[in-house]
XYZ file of C-alpha atoms in Angstrom:
104
model
C -49.066 52.537 12.432
C -52.462 53.767 11.460
C -53.333 57.118 9.887
C -54.428 58.594 13.221
C -50.956 58.024 14.674
C -49.353 59.913 11.798
C -51.758 62.798 12.344
C -50.836 62.981 16.046
C -47.107 62.752 15.348
C -47.358 65.463 12.681
C -49.453 67.725 14.887
C -47.185 67.444 17.912
C -43.976 67.548 15.864
C -45.141 70.560 13.845
C -46.174 72.411 16.986
C -42.846 71.705 18.675
C -40.945 72.839 15.585
C -43.011 76.038 15.444
C -42.365 76.859 19.108
C -38.671 76.017 18.719
C -38.445 78.357 15.724
C -40.121 81.098 17.758
C -37.736 80.589 20.668
C -34.682 80.689 18.391
C -35.997 83.772 16.586
C -36.691 85.530 19.894
C -33.263 84.641 21.236
C -31.536 85.903 18.056
C -33.537 89.142 18.068
C -32.565 89.882 21.660
C -28.960 88.760 21.212
C -28.399 90.955 18.142
C -29.309 94.215 19.852
C -26.750 97.005 20.082
C -27.425 98.598 23.447
C -29.384 98.409 26.688
C -32.413 100.436 25.551
C -32.739 98.415 22.378
C -32.370 95.152 24.305
C -35.057 96.195 26.813
C -37.357 97.162 23.933
C -36.820 93.787 22.242
C -37.517 91.870 25.462
C -40.789 93.795 25.960
C -41.724 93.369 22.299
C -40.996 89.633 22.376
C -43.094 89.160 25.530
C -46.040 91.053 24.027
C -45.785 89.159 20.731
C -45.648 85.769 22.484
C -48.755 86.686 24.503
C -50.705 88.006 21.526
C -49.824 85.099 19.251
C -50.721 82.622 22.018
C -54.055 84.415 22.455
C -54.654 84.212 18.700
C -53.924 80.465 18.700
C -56.312 79.918 21.616
C -59.035 81.826 19.781
C -58.336 79.863 16.623
C -58.725 76.606 18.526
C -61.702 77.450 20.746
C -63.881 79.673 18.552
C -66.609 77.986 16.541
C -66.848 78.088 12.770
C -66.753 80.586 10.966
C -65.319 82.846 13.698
C -62.142 80.823 14.018
C -61.443 81.508 10.338
C -62.439 85.168 10.488
C -59.964 85.794 13.327
C -57.217 85.649 10.674
C -58.273 89.065 9.339
C -57.473 91.155 12.445
C -54.484 88.910 13.212
C -52.892 89.541 9.806
C -53.540 93.281 9.935
C -52.337 93.546 13.543
C -49.233 91.427 12.992
C -48.050 93.291 9.896
C -48.769 96.680 11.491
C -47.027 95.621 14.715
C -43.945 94.346 12.889
C -43.701 97.571 10.886
C -44.035 99.714 14.032
C -41.522 97.642 16.016
C -38.944 97.710 13.213
C -39.184 101.507 12.950
C -39.032 101.930 16.732
C -36.062 99.588 17.064
C -34.195 101.475 14.335
C -34.904 104.802 16.061
C -33.607 103.424 19.380
C -30.517 102.002 17.653
C -29.764 105.372 16.006
C -30.314 107.256 19.281
C -27.998 104.895 21.155
C -25.327 105.188 18.434
C -25.529 109.009 18.559
C -25.475 108.980 22.351
C -22.486 106.628 22.366
C -20.551 108.818 19.923
C -21.198 111.864 22.107
C -19.411 110.345 25.095
């Protein structure tokens, strides 16, 4: 095998492993919810995150230099802010569902 073959195998294998990790992480996040509102929130959040991350990857691939490198700045800020917001929102939904469940 030549070096080009190893590059292709690594690229395809790494991409498949990344997508598989995302699918498993999404499945676990949805599966570990406590109630219907939290589950619905996680499904919506997962769909939005998959779309936004796919859009980021397309921009990273198709934008010319140096823009494809500069796209990391808003991506990093947006991803960390989004994760922080979603974690707080999920916790609030979980607490509301627990309180609502105890009231019945």
